Amino acid sequence: YIQERNDIDKAIDCFGMAIELQPYYTAAWNNLAVCYRVKGNKEMAIECFKMAQYSLQFEKVDKDRQINKESIEFNSKAIHTLQ
């Protein structure tokens, strides 16, 4: 919602707080990476995408894991684009 309203800085803050509460929150890492990519911060986007990929192994619900995996696979192409 915040991303759609173009308040990327607020979205970064919110995803950061979510990650502080739950360090392996795959969707938050992935969305944070997208925010940084939109802002043009390639290094942070890459690091967040990598953390999203890493945290996927800790997903407990199979449905959520599959959804997040598909999203990460799609967005991880950005890692190669950004590098």
PDB file of N, CA, C and O in Angstrom:
ATOM      1  N   TYR A   1       0.826  -1.197   0.000  1.00  0.00           N
ATOM      2  CA  TYR A   1       0.000   0.000   0.000  1.00  0.00           C
ATOM      3  C   TYR A   1       0.867   1.255   0.000  1.00  0.00           C
ATOM      4  O   TYR A   1       0.643   2.165  -0.776  1.00  0.00           O
ATOM      5  N   ILE A   2       1.862   1.272   0.865  1.00  0.00           N
ATOM      6  CA  ILE A   2       2.732   2.451   0.946  1.00  0.00           C
ATOM      7  C   ILE A   2       3.526   2.599  -0.338  1.00  0.00           C
ATOM      8  O   ILE A   2       3.709   3.705  -0.839  1.00  0.00           O
ATOM      9  N   GLN A   3       3.990   1.470  -0.892  1.00  0.00           N
ATOM     10  CA  GLN A   3       4.733   1.525  -2.144  1.00  0.00           C
ATOM     11  C   GLN A   3       3.860   2.098  -3.251  1.00  0.00           C
ATOM     12  O   GLN A   3       4.328   2.889  -4.065  1.00  0.00           O
ATOM     13  N   GLU A   4       2.589   1.699  -3.285  1.00  0.00           N
ATOM     14  CA  GLU A   4       1.681   2.182  -4.310  1.00  0.00           C
ATOM     15  C   GLU A   4       1.433   3.681  -4.186  1.00  0.00           C
ATOM     16  O   GLU A   4       1.151   4.342  -5.171  1.00  0.00           O
ATOM     17  N   ARG A   5       1.555   4.205  -2.991  1.00  0.00           N
ATOM     18  CA  ARG A   5       1.341   5.642  -2.778  1.00  0.00           C
ATOM     19  C   ARG A   5       2.623   6.431  -3.019  1.00  0.00           C
ATOM     20  O   ARG A   5       2.672   7.625  -2.779  1.00  0.00           O
ATOM     21  N   ASN A   6       3.665   5.756  -3.461  1.00  0.00           N
ATOM     22  CA  ASN A   6       4.950   6.380  -3.770  1.00  0.00           C
ATOM     23  C   ASN A   6       5.622   7.005  -2.560  1.00  0.00           C
ATOM     24  O   ASN A   6       6.333   7.989  -2.681  1.00  0.00           O
ATOM     25  N   ASP A   7       5.377   6.458  -1.400  1.00  0.00           N
ATOM     26  CA  ASP A   7       6.081   6.908  -0.199  1.00  0.00           C
ATOM     27  C   ASP A   7       7.124   5.839   0.124  1.00  0.00           C
ATOM     28  O   ASP A   7       6.997   5.084   1.083  1.00  0.00           O
ATOM     29  N   ILE A   8       8.132   5.779  -0.719  1.00  0.00           N
ATOM     30  CA  ILE A   8       9.142   4.720  -0.646  1.00  0.00           C
ATOM     31  C   ILE A   8       9.908   4.786   0.674  1.00  0.00           C
ATOM     32  O   ILE A   8      10.207   3.752   1.273  1.00  0.00           O
ATOM     33  N   ASP A   9      10.226   5.984   1.139  1.00  0.00           N
ATOM     34  CA  ASP A   9      10.957   6.103   2.407  1.00  0.00           C
ATOM     35  C   ASP A   9      10.143   5.526   3.566  1.00  0.00           C
ATOM     36  O   ASP A   9      10.689   4.839   4.429  1.00  0.00           O
ATOM     37  N   LYS A  10       8.851   5.782   3.574  1.00  0.00           N
ATOM     38  CA  LYS A  10       7.986   5.230   4.620  1.00  0.00           C
ATOM     39  C   LYS A  10       7.916   3.709   4.489  1.00  0.00           C
ATOM     40  O   LYS A  10       7.946   2.988   5.492  1.00  0.00           O
ATOM     41  N   ALA A  11       7.838   3.217   3.265  1.00  0.00           N
ATOM     42  CA  ALA A  11       7.811   1.769   3.039  1.00  0.00           C
ATOM     43  C   ALA A  11       9.098   1.126   3.546  1.00  0.00           C
ATOM     44  O   ALA A  11       9.063   0.081   4.199  1.00  0.00           O
ATOM     45  N   ILE A  12      10.238   1.761   3.288  1.00  0.00           N
ATOM     46  CA  ILE A  12      11.527   1.245   3.767  1.00  0.00           C
ATOM     47  C   ILE A  12      11.522   1.178   5.289  1.00  0.00           C
ATOM     48  O   ILE A  12      11.951   0.180   5.881  1.00  0.00           O
ATOM     49  N   ASP A  13      11.025   2.222   5.932  1.00  0.00           N
ATOM     50  CA  ASP A  13      10.943   2.225   7.396  1.00  0.00           C
ATOM     51  C   ASP A  13      10.064   1.088   7.902  1.00  0.00           C
ATOM     52  O   ASP A  13      10.422   0.382   8.844  1.00  0.00           O
ATOM     53  N   CYS A  14       8.905   0.912   7.283  1.00  0.00           N
ATOM     54  CA  CYS A  14       7.965  -0.120   7.730  1.00  0.00           C
ATOM     55  C   CYS A  14       8.522  -1.525   7.522  1.00  0.00           C
ATOM     56  O   CYS A  14       8.418  -2.375   8.416  1.00  0.00           O
ATOM     57  N   PHE A  15       9.106  -1.781   6.361  1.00  0.00           N
ATOM     58  CA  PHE A  15       9.684  -3.104   6.120  1.00  0.00           C
ATOM     59  C   PHE A  15      10.867  -3.347   7.054  1.00  0.00           C
ATOM     60  O   PHE A  15      11.078  -4.463   7.525  1.00  0.00           O
ATOM     61  N   GLY A  16      11.628  -2.302   7.327  1.00  0.00           N
ATOM     62  CA  GLY A  16      12.738  -2.433   8.272  1.00  0.00           C
ATOM     63  C   GLY A  16      12.260  -2.798   9.662  1.00  0.00           C
ATOM     64  O   GLY A  16      12.858  -3.653  10.331  1.00  0.00           O
ATOM     65  N   MET A  17      11.161  -2.179  10.114  1.00  0.00           N
ATOM     66  CA  MET A  17      10.599  -2.519  11.426  1.00  0.00           C
ATOM     67  C   MET A  17      10.080  -3.953  11.438  1.00  0.00           C
ATOM     68  O   MET A  17      10.251  -4.674  12.426  1.00  0.00           O
ATOM     69  N   ALA A  18       9.470  -4.370  10.347  1.00  0.00           N
ATOM     70  CA  ALA A  18       8.962  -5.741  10.270  1.00  0.00           C
ATOM     71  C   ALA A  18      10.112  -6.745  10.373  1.00  0.00           C
ATOM     72  O   ALA A  18      10.003  -7.764  11.064  1.00  0.00           O
ATOM     73  N   ILE A  19      11.219  -6.433   9.724  1.00  0.00           N
ATOM     74  CA  ILE A  19      12.386  -7.316   9.755  1.00  0.00           C
ATOM     75  C   ILE A  19      13.014  -7.337  11.152  1.00  0.00           C
ATOM     76  O   ILE A  19      13.498  -8.380  11.591  1.00  0.00           O
ATOM     77  N   GLU A  20      12.996  -6.205  11.834  1.00  0.00           N
ATOM     78  CA  GLU A  20      13.501  -6.184  13.216  1.00  0.00           C
ATOM     79  C   GLU A  20      12.697  -7.125  14.097  1.00  0.00           C
ATOM     80  O   GLU A  20      13.248  -7.798  14.965  1.00  0.00           O
ATOM     81  N   LEU A  21      11.387  -7.178  13.884  1.00  0.00           N
ATOM     82  CA  LEU A  21      10.521  -8.044  14.676  1.00  0.00           C
ATOM     83  C   LEU A  21      10.630  -9.512  14.263  1.00  0.00           C
ATOM     84  O   LEU A  21      10.509 -10.404  15.086  1.00  0.00           O
ATOM     85  N   GLN A  22      10.819  -9.727  12.970  1.00  0.00           N
ATOM     86  CA  GLN A  22      10.905 -11.086  12.441  1.00  0.00           C
ATOM     87  C   GLN A  22      12.021 -11.118  11.386  1.00  0.00           C
ATOM     88  O   GLN A  22      11.779 -10.877  10.204  1.00  0.00           O
ATOM     89  N   PRO A  23      13.245 -11.411  11.803  1.00  0.00           N
ATOM     90  CA  PRO A  23      14.406 -11.301  10.913  1.00  0.00           C
ATOM     91  C   PRO A  23      14.357 -12.142   9.637  1.00  0.00           C
ATOM     92  O   PRO A  23      14.994 -11.795   8.657  1.00  0.00           O
ATOM     93  N   TYR A  24      13.580 -13.216   9.635  1.00  0.00           N
ATOM     94  CA  TYR A  24      13.507 -14.056   8.442  1.00  0.00           C
ATOM     95  C   TYR A  24      12.168 -13.912   7.728  1.00  0.00           C
ATOM     96  O   TYR A  24      11.626 -14.862   7.199  1.00  0.00           O
ATOM     97  N   TYR A  25      11.663 -12.696   7.706  1.00  0.00           N
ATOM     98  CA  TYR A  25      10.391 -12.383   7.051  1.00  0.00           C
ATOM     99  C   TYR A  25      10.680 -12.160   5.561  1.00  0.00           C
ATOM    100  O   TYR A  25      11.009 -11.075   5.115  1.00  0.00           O
ATOM    101  N   THR A  26      10.521 -13.228   4.806  1.00  0.00           N
ATOM    102  CA  THR A  26      10.911 -13.239   3.401  1.00  0.00           C
ATOM    103  C   THR A  26      10.256 -12.126   2.592  1.00  0.00           C
ATOM    104  O   THR A  26      10.925 -11.418   1.842  1.00  0.00           O
ATOM    105  N   ALA A  27       8.965 -11.979   2.730  1.00  0.00           N
ATOM    106  CA  ALA A  27       8.249 -10.970   1.946  1.00  0.00           C
ATOM    107  C   ALA A  27       8.739  -9.558   2.264  1.00  0.00           C
ATOM    108  O   ALA A  27       8.855  -8.715   1.367  1.00  0.00           O
ATOM    109  N   ALA A  28       9.040  -9.302   3.531  1.00  0.00           N
ATOM    110  CA  ALA A  28       9.534  -7.973   3.908  1.00  0.00           C
ATOM    111  C   ALA A  28      10.900  -7.707   3.280  1.00  0.00           C
ATOM    112  O   ALA A  28      11.154  -6.610   2.777  1.00  0.00           O
ATOM    113  N   TRP A  29      11.785  -8.711   3.309  1.00  0.00           N
ATOM    114  CA  TRP A  29      13.099  -8.547   2.670  1.00  0.00           C
ATOM    115  C   TRP A  29      12.937  -8.289   1.178  1.00  0.00           C
ATOM    116  O   TRP A  29      13.609  -7.431   0.598  1.00  0.00           O
ATOM    117  N   ASN A  30      12.050  -9.057   0.545  1.00  0.00           N
ATOM    118  CA  ASN A  30      11.837  -8.906  -0.888  1.00  0.00           C
ATOM    119  C   ASN A  30      11.283  -7.519  -1.216  1.00  0.00           C
ATOM    120  O   ASN A  30      11.764  -6.847  -2.136  1.00  0.00           O
ATOM    121  N   ASN A  31      10.288  -7.088  -0.456  1.00  0.00           N
ATOM    122  CA  ASN A  31       9.696  -5.769  -0.695  1.00  0.00           C
ATOM    123  C   ASN A  31      10.679  -4.644  -0.396  1.00  0.00           C
ATOM    124  O   ASN A  31      10.692  -3.621  -1.099  1.00  0.00           O
ATOM    125  N   LEU A  32      11.509  -4.835   0.613  1.00  0.00           N
ATOM    126  CA  LEU A  32      12.536  -3.847   0.920  1.00  0.00           C
ATOM    127  C   LEU A  32      13.525  -3.730  -0.241  1.00  0.00           C
ATOM    128  O   LEU A  32      13.928  -2.624  -0.623  1.00  0.00           O
ATOM    129  N   ALA A  33      13.863  -4.860  -0.824  1.00  0.00           N
ATOM    130  CA  ALA A  33      14.760  -4.853  -1.988  1.00  0.00           C
ATOM    131  C   ALA A  33      14.144  -4.074  -3.145  1.00  0.00           C
ATOM    132  O   ALA A  33      14.827  -3.274  -3.804  1.00  0.00           O
ATOM    133  N   VAL A  34      12.865  -4.283  -3.373  1.00  0.00           N
ATOM    134  CA  VAL A  34      12.175  -3.557  -4.445  1.00  0.00           C
ATOM    135  C   VAL A  34      12.207  -2.058  -4.171  1.00  0.00           C
ATOM    136  O   VAL A  34      12.466  -1.251  -5.080  1.00  0.00           O
ATOM    137  N   CYS A  35      11.974  -1.672  -2.924  1.00  0.00           N
ATOM    138  CA  CYS A  35      12.022  -0.245  -2.561  1.00  0.00           C
ATOM    139  C   CYS A  35      13.395   0.351  -2.859  1.00  0.00           C
ATOM    140  O   CYS A  35      13.493   1.438  -3.439  1.00  0.00           O
ATOM    141  N   TYR A  36      14.438  -0.349  -2.433  1.00  0.00           N
ATOM    142  CA  TYR A  36      15.784   0.166  -2.683  1.00  0.00           C
ATOM    143  C   TYR A  36      16.091   0.223  -4.175  1.00  0.00           C
ATOM    144  O   TYR A  36      16.764   1.138  -4.646  1.00  0.00           O
ATOM    145  N   ARG A  37      15.582  -0.753  -4.924  1.00  0.00           N
ATOM    146  CA  ARG A  37      15.797  -0.737  -6.371  1.00  0.00           C
ATOM    147  C   ARG A  37      15.121   0.476  -6.977  1.00  0.00           C
ATOM    148  O   ARG A  37      15.699   1.170  -7.821  1.00  0.00           O
ATOM    149  N   VAL A  38      13.902   0.770  -6.547  1.00  0.00           N
ATOM    150  CA  VAL A  38      13.172   1.939  -7.045  1.00  0.00           C
ATOM    151  C   VAL A  38      13.932   3.219  -6.729  1.00  0.00           C
ATOM    152  O   VAL A  38      13.998   4.138  -7.554  1.00  0.00           O
ATOM    153  N   LYS A  39      14.533   3.287  -5.533  1.00  0.00           N
ATOM    154  CA  LYS A  39      15.298   4.480  -5.139  1.00  0.00           C
ATOM    155  C   LYS A  39      16.657   4.569  -5.832  1.00  0.00           C
ATOM    156  O   LYS A  39      17.335   5.575  -5.731  1.00  0.00           O
ATOM    157  N   GLY A  40      17.059   3.483  -6.501  1.00  0.00           N
ATOM    158  CA  GLY A  40      18.341   3.488  -7.200  1.00  0.00           C
ATOM    159  C   GLY A  40      19.512   3.045  -6.352  1.00  0.00           C
ATOM    160  O   GLY A  40      20.660   3.190  -6.765  1.00  0.00           O
ATOM    161  N   ASN A  41      19.247   2.495  -5.171  1.00  0.00           N
ATOM    162  CA  ASN A  41      20.308   2.013  -4.287  1.00  0.00           C
ATOM    163  C   ASN A  41      20.565   0.541  -4.606  1.00  0.00           C
ATOM    164  O   ASN A  41      20.016  -0.366  -3.968  1.00  0.00           O
ATOM    165  N   LYS A  42      21.389   0.307  -5.607  1.00  0.00           N
ATOM    166  CA  LYS A  42      21.624  -1.036  -6.119  1.00  0.00           C
ATOM    167  C   LYS A  42      22.246  -1.964  -5.089  1.00  0.00           C
ATOM    168  O   LYS A  42      21.849  -3.128  -4.978  1.00  0.00           O
ATOM    169  N   GLU A  43      23.192  -1.459  -4.331  1.00  0.00           N
ATOM    170  CA  GLU A  43      23.893  -2.307  -3.360  1.00  0.00           C
ATOM    171  C   GLU A  43      22.929  -2.834  -2.297  1.00  0.00           C
ATOM    172  O   GLU A  43      22.935  -4.022  -1.969  1.00  0.00           O
ATOM    173  N   MET A  44      22.092  -1.952  -1.762  1.00  0.00           N
ATOM    174  CA  MET A  44      21.131  -2.375  -0.743  1.00  0.00           C
ATOM    175  C   MET A  44      20.067  -3.297  -1.343  1.00  0.00           C
ATOM    176  O   MET A  44      19.639  -4.261  -0.700  1.00  0.00           O
ATOM    177  N   ALA A  45      19.653  -3.021  -2.570  1.00  0.00           N
ATOM    178  CA  ALA A  45      18.671  -3.883  -3.228  1.00  0.00           C
ATOM    179  C   ALA A  45      19.216  -5.300  -3.367  1.00  0.00           C
ATOM    180  O   ALA A  45      18.527  -6.271  -3.055  1.00  0.00           O
ATOM    181  N   ILE A  46      20.451  -5.414  -3.790  1.00  0.00           N
ATOM    182  CA  ILE A  46      21.067  -6.732  -3.952  1.00  0.00           C
ATOM    183  C   ILE A  46      21.153  -7.447  -2.612  1.00  0.00           C
ATOM    184  O   ILE A  46      20.809  -8.629  -2.492  1.00  0.00           O
ATOM    185  N   GLU A  47      21.602  -6.749  -1.572  1.00  0.00           N
ATOM    186  CA  GLU A  47      21.716  -7.371  -0.252  1.00  0.00           C
ATOM    187  C   GLU A  47      20.355  -7.839   0.263  1.00  0.00           C
ATOM    188  O   GLU A  47      20.245  -8.929   0.839  1.00  0.00           O
ATOM    189  N   CYS A  48      19.331  -7.038   0.054  1.00  0.00           N
ATOM    190  CA  CYS A  48      17.994  -7.416   0.519  1.00  0.00           C
ATOM    191  C   CYS A  48      17.437  -8.592  -0.276  1.00  0.00           C
ATOM    192  O   CYS A  48      16.795  -9.479   0.288  1.00  0.00           O
ATOM    193  N   PHE A  49      17.681  -8.609  -1.587  1.00  0.00           N
ATOM    194  CA  PHE A  49      17.255  -9.758  -2.387  1.00  0.00           C
ATOM    195  C   PHE A  49      17.955 -11.029  -1.905  1.00  0.00           C
ATOM    196  O   PHE A  49      17.345 -12.088  -1.801  1.00  0.00           O
ATOM    197  N   LYS A  50      19.224 -10.919  -1.586  1.00  0.00           N
ATOM    198  CA  LYS A  50      19.957 -12.083  -1.084  1.00  0.00           C
ATOM    199  C   LYS A  50      19.396 -12.549   0.254  1.00  0.00           C
ATOM    200  O   LYS A  50      19.269 -13.753   0.502  1.00  0.00           O
ATOM    201  N   MET A  51      19.045 -11.610   1.121  1.00  0.00           N
ATOM    202  CA  MET A  51      18.455 -11.976   2.404  1.00  0.00           C
ATOM    203  C   MET A  51      17.077 -12.609   2.212  1.00  0.00           C
ATOM    204  O   MET A  51      16.706 -13.539   2.935  1.00  0.00           O
ATOM    205  N   ALA A  52      16.330 -12.139   1.240  1.00  0.00           N
ATOM    206  CA  ALA A  52      15.022 -12.743   0.952  1.00  0.00           C
ATOM    207  C   ALA A  52      15.207 -14.193   0.513  1.00  0.00           C
ATOM    208  O   ALA A  52      14.487 -15.082   0.976  1.00  0.00           O
ATOM    209  N   GLN A  53      16.188 -14.419  -0.336  1.00  0.00           N
ATOM    210  CA  GLN A  53      16.460 -15.789  -0.781  1.00  0.00           C
ATOM    211  C   GLN A  53      16.893 -16.660   0.401  1.00  0.00           C
ATOM    212  O   GLN A  53      16.441 -17.791   0.539  1.00  0.00           O
ATOM    213  N   TYR A  54      17.753 -16.139   1.239  1.00  0.00           N
ATOM    214  CA  TYR A  54      18.243 -16.880   2.398  1.00  0.00           C
ATOM    215  C   TYR A  54      17.099 -17.195   3.374  1.00  0.00           C
ATOM    216  O   TYR A  54      16.980 -18.315   3.875  1.00  0.00           O
ATOM    217  N   SER A  55      16.252 -16.218   3.636  1.00  0.00           N
ATOM    218  CA  SER A  55      15.201 -16.391   4.635  1.00  0.00           C
ATOM    219  C   SER A  55      14.101 -17.333   4.175  1.00  0.00           C
ATOM    220  O   SER A  55      13.344 -17.851   4.991  1.00  0.00           O
ATOM    221  N   LEU A  56      14.037 -17.587   2.877  1.00  0.00           N
ATOM    222  CA  LEU A  56      13.007 -18.476   2.350  1.00  0.00           C
ATOM    223  C   LEU A  56      13.049 -19.851   3.012  1.00  0.00           C
ATOM    224  O   LEU A  56      12.013 -20.469   3.240  1.00  0.00           O
ATOM    225  N   GLN A  57      14.228 -20.298   3.371  1.00  0.00           N
ATOM    226  CA  GLN A  57      14.348 -21.622   3.984  1.00  0.00           C
ATOM    227  C   GLN A  57      13.665 -21.706   5.348  1.00  0.00           C
ATOM    228  O   GLN A  57      13.379 -22.798   5.836  1.00  0.00           O
ATOM    229  N   PHE A  58      13.394 -20.570   5.963  1.00  0.00           N
ATOM    230  CA  PHE A  58      12.773 -20.550   7.279  1.00  0.00           C
ATOM    231  C   PHE A  58      11.251 -20.388   7.225  1.00  0.00           C
ATOM    232  O   PHE A  58      10.598 -20.378   8.266  1.00  0.00           O
ATOM    233  N   GLU A  59      10.701 -20.246   6.026  1.00  0.00           N
ATOM    234  CA  GLU A  59       9.247 -20.128   5.887  1.00  0.00           C
ATOM    235  C   GLU A  59       8.593 -21.407   6.389  1.00  0.00           C
ATOM    236  O   GLU A  59       9.024 -22.508   6.054  1.00  0.00           O
ATOM    237  N   LYS A  60       7.552 -21.268   7.177  1.00  0.00           N
ATOM    238  CA  LYS A  60       6.911 -22.428   7.785  1.00  0.00           C
ATOM    239  C   LYS A  60       5.670 -22.887   7.050  1.00  0.00           C
ATOM    240  O   LYS A  60       5.333 -24.054   7.071  1.00  0.00           O
ATOM    241  N   VAL A  61       4.965 -21.998   6.417  1.00  0.00           N
ATOM    242  CA  VAL A  61       3.720 -22.352   5.745  1.00  0.00           C
ATOM    243  C   VAL A  61       4.017 -22.585   4.264  1.00  0.00           C
ATOM    244  O   VAL A  61       4.539 -21.711   3.591  1.00  0.00           O
ATOM    245  N   ASP A  62       3.691 -23.769   3.789  1.00  0.00           N
ATOM    246  CA  ASP A  62       4.022 -24.134   2.416  1.00  0.00           C
ATOM    247  C   ASP A  62       3.433 -23.184   1.380  1.00  0.00           C
ATOM    248  O   ASP A  62       4.090 -22.831   0.415  1.00  0.00           O
ATOM    249  N   LYS A  63       2.190 -22.758   1.584  1.00  0.00           N
ATOM    250  CA  LYS A  63       1.564 -21.849   0.628  1.00  0.00           C
ATOM    251  C   LYS A  63       2.325 -20.533   0.573  1.00  0.00           C
ATOM    252  O   LYS A  63       2.631 -20.027  -0.500  1.00  0.00           O
ATOM    253  N   ASP A  64       2.629 -19.961   1.741  1.00  0.00           N
ATOM    254  CA  ASP A  64       3.390 -18.714   1.781  1.00  0.00           C
ATOM    255  C   ASP A  64       4.773 -18.912   1.181  1.00  0.00           C
ATOM    256  O   ASP A  64       5.286 -18.051   0.476  1.00  0.00           O
ATOM    257  N   ARG A  65       5.372 -20.042   1.483  1.00  0.00           N
ATOM    258  CA  ARG A  65       6.713 -20.317   0.966  1.00  0.00           C
ATOM    259  C   ARG A  65       6.699 -20.350  -0.561  1.00  0.00           C
ATOM    260  O   ARG A  65       7.575 -19.789  -1.199  1.00  0.00           O
ATOM    261  N   GLN A  66       5.705 -20.981  -1.140  1.00  0.00           N
ATOM    262  CA  GLN A  66       5.625 -21.065  -2.603  1.00  0.00           C
ATOM    263  C   GLN A  66       5.402 -19.690  -3.214  1.00  0.00           C
ATOM    264  O   GLN A  66       6.034 -19.332  -4.196  1.00  0.00           O
ATOM    265  N   ILE A  67       4.515 -18.915  -2.626  1.00  0.00           N
ATOM    266  CA  ILE A  67       4.258 -17.568  -3.136  1.00  0.00           C
ATOM    267  C   ILE A  67       5.527 -16.722  -3.049  1.00  0.00           C
ATOM    268  O   ILE A  67       5.903 -16.041  -4.003  1.00  0.00           O
ATOM    269  N   ASN A  68       6.193 -16.765  -1.902  1.00  0.00           N
ATOM    270  CA  ASN A  68       7.416 -15.985  -1.737  1.00  0.00           C
ATOM    271  C   ASN A  68       8.515 -16.477  -2.663  1.00  0.00           C
ATOM    272  O   ASN A  68       9.274 -15.679  -3.204  1.00  0.00           O
ATOM    273  N   LYS A  69       8.603 -17.790  -2.847  1.00  0.00           N
ATOM    274  CA  LYS A  69       9.623 -18.341  -3.740  1.00  0.00           C
ATOM    275  C   LYS A  69       9.423 -17.833  -5.159  1.00  0.00           C
ATOM    276  O   LYS A  69      10.374 -17.423  -5.817  1.00  0.00           O
ATOM    277  N   GLU A  70       8.187 -17.845  -5.623  1.00  0.00           N
ATOM    278  CA  GLU A  70       7.899 -17.354  -6.978  1.00  0.00           C
ATOM    279  C   GLU A  70       8.228 -15.872  -7.107  1.00  0.00           C
ATOM    280  O   GLU A  70       8.794 -15.442  -8.101  1.00  0.00           O
ATOM    281  N   SER A  71       7.890 -15.103  -6.094  1.00  0.00           N
ATOM    282  CA  SER A  71       8.178 -13.678  -6.111  1.00  0.00           C
ATOM    283  C   SER A  71       9.682 -13.417  -6.119  1.00  0.00           C
ATOM    284  O   SER A  71      10.178 -12.566  -6.858  1.00  0.00           O
ATOM    285  N   ILE A  72      10.405 -14.168  -5.304  1.00  0.00           N
ATOM    286  CA  ILE A  72      11.857 -14.000  -5.240  1.00  0.00           C
ATOM    287  C   ILE A  72      12.510 -14.412  -6.548  1.00  0.00           C
ATOM    288  O   ILE A  72      13.421 -13.742  -7.037  1.00  0.00           O
ATOM    289  N   GLU A  73      12.046 -15.506  -7.133  1.00  0.00           N
ATOM    290  CA  GLU A  73      12.619 -15.937  -8.409  1.00  0.00           C
ATOM    291  C   GLU A  73      12.431 -14.859  -9.465  1.00  0.00           C
ATOM    292  O   GLU A  73      13.340 -14.575 -10.235  1.00  0.00           O
ATOM    293  N   PHE A  74      11.255 -14.239  -9.464  1.00  0.00           N
ATOM    294  CA  PHE A  74      10.993 -13.167 -10.416  1.00  0.00           C
ATOM    295  C   PHE A  74      11.891 -11.965 -10.141  1.00  0.00           C
ATOM    296  O   PHE A  74      12.540 -11.428 -11.033  1.00  0.00           O
ATOM    297  N   ASN A  75      11.959 -11.563  -8.873  1.00  0.00           N
ATOM    298  CA  ASN A  75      12.723 -10.368  -8.519  1.00  0.00           C
ATOM    299  C   ASN A  75      14.223 -10.596  -8.470  1.00  0.00           C
ATOM    300  O   ASN A  75      15.005  -9.666  -8.612  1.00  0.00           O
ATOM    301  N   SER A  76      14.644 -11.839  -8.280  1.00  0.00           N
ATOM    302  CA  SER A  76      16.084 -12.087  -8.194  1.00  0.00           C
ATOM    303  C   SER A  76      16.780 -11.846  -9.530  1.00  0.00           C
ATOM    304  O   SER A  76      17.981 -11.642  -9.586  1.00  0.00           O
ATOM    305  N   LYS A  77      16.006 -11.833 -10.599  1.00  0.00           N
ATOM    306  CA  LYS A  77      16.576 -11.465 -11.903  1.00  0.00           C
ATOM    307  C   LYS A  77      17.147 -10.049 -11.832  1.00  0.00           C
ATOM    308  O   LYS A  77      18.084  -9.709 -12.540  1.00  0.00           O
ATOM    309  N   ALA A  78      16.586  -9.269 -10.922  1.00  0.00           N
ATOM    310  CA  ALA A  78      17.079  -7.902 -10.748  1.00  0.00           C
ATOM    311  C   ALA A  78      18.496  -7.885 -10.213  1.00  0.00           C
ATOM    312  O   ALA A  78      19.243  -6.961 -10.497  1.00  0.00           O
ATOM    313  N   ILE A  79      18.862  -8.901  -9.451  1.00  0.00           N
ATOM    314  CA  ILE A  79      20.240  -8.966  -8.939  1.00  0.00           C
ATOM    315  C   ILE A  79      21.210  -8.949 -10.110  1.00  0.00           C
ATOM    316  O   ILE A  79      22.185  -8.203 -10.110  1.00  0.00           O
ATOM    317  N   HIS A  80      20.923  -9.762 -11.097  1.00  0.00           N
ATOM    318  CA  HIS A  80      21.812  -9.823 -12.261  1.00  0.00           C
ATOM    319  C   HIS A  80      21.776  -8.519 -13.052  1.00  0.00           C
ATOM    320  O   HIS A  80      22.789  -8.068 -13.570  1.00  0.00           O
ATOM    321  N   THR A  81      20.590  -7.916 -13.124  1.00  0.00           N
ATOM    322  CA  THR A  81      20.466  -6.651 -13.826  1.00  0.00           C
ATOM    323  C   THR A  81      21.219  -5.546 -13.106  1.00  0.00           C
ATOM    324  O   THR A  81      21.861  -4.710 -13.741  1.00  0.00           O
ATOM    325  N   LEU A  82      21.143  -5.552 -11.781  1.00  0.00           N
ATOM    326  CA  LEU A  82      21.774  -4.502 -10.999  1.00  0.00           C
ATOM    327  C   LEU A  82      23.294  -4.640 -10.956  1.00  0.00           C
ATOM    328  O   LEU A  82      24.009  -3.663 -10.822  1.00  0.00           O
ATOM    329  N   GLN A  83      23.795  -5.863 -11.057  1.00  0.00           N
ATOM    330  CA  GLN A  83      25.235  -6.066 -10.979  1.00  0.00           C
ATOM    331  C   GLN A  83      25.839  -5.769 -12.288  1.00  0.00           C
ATOM    332  O   GLN A  83      26.477  -5.228 -12.848  1.00  0.00           O
TER     333      GLN A  83
END
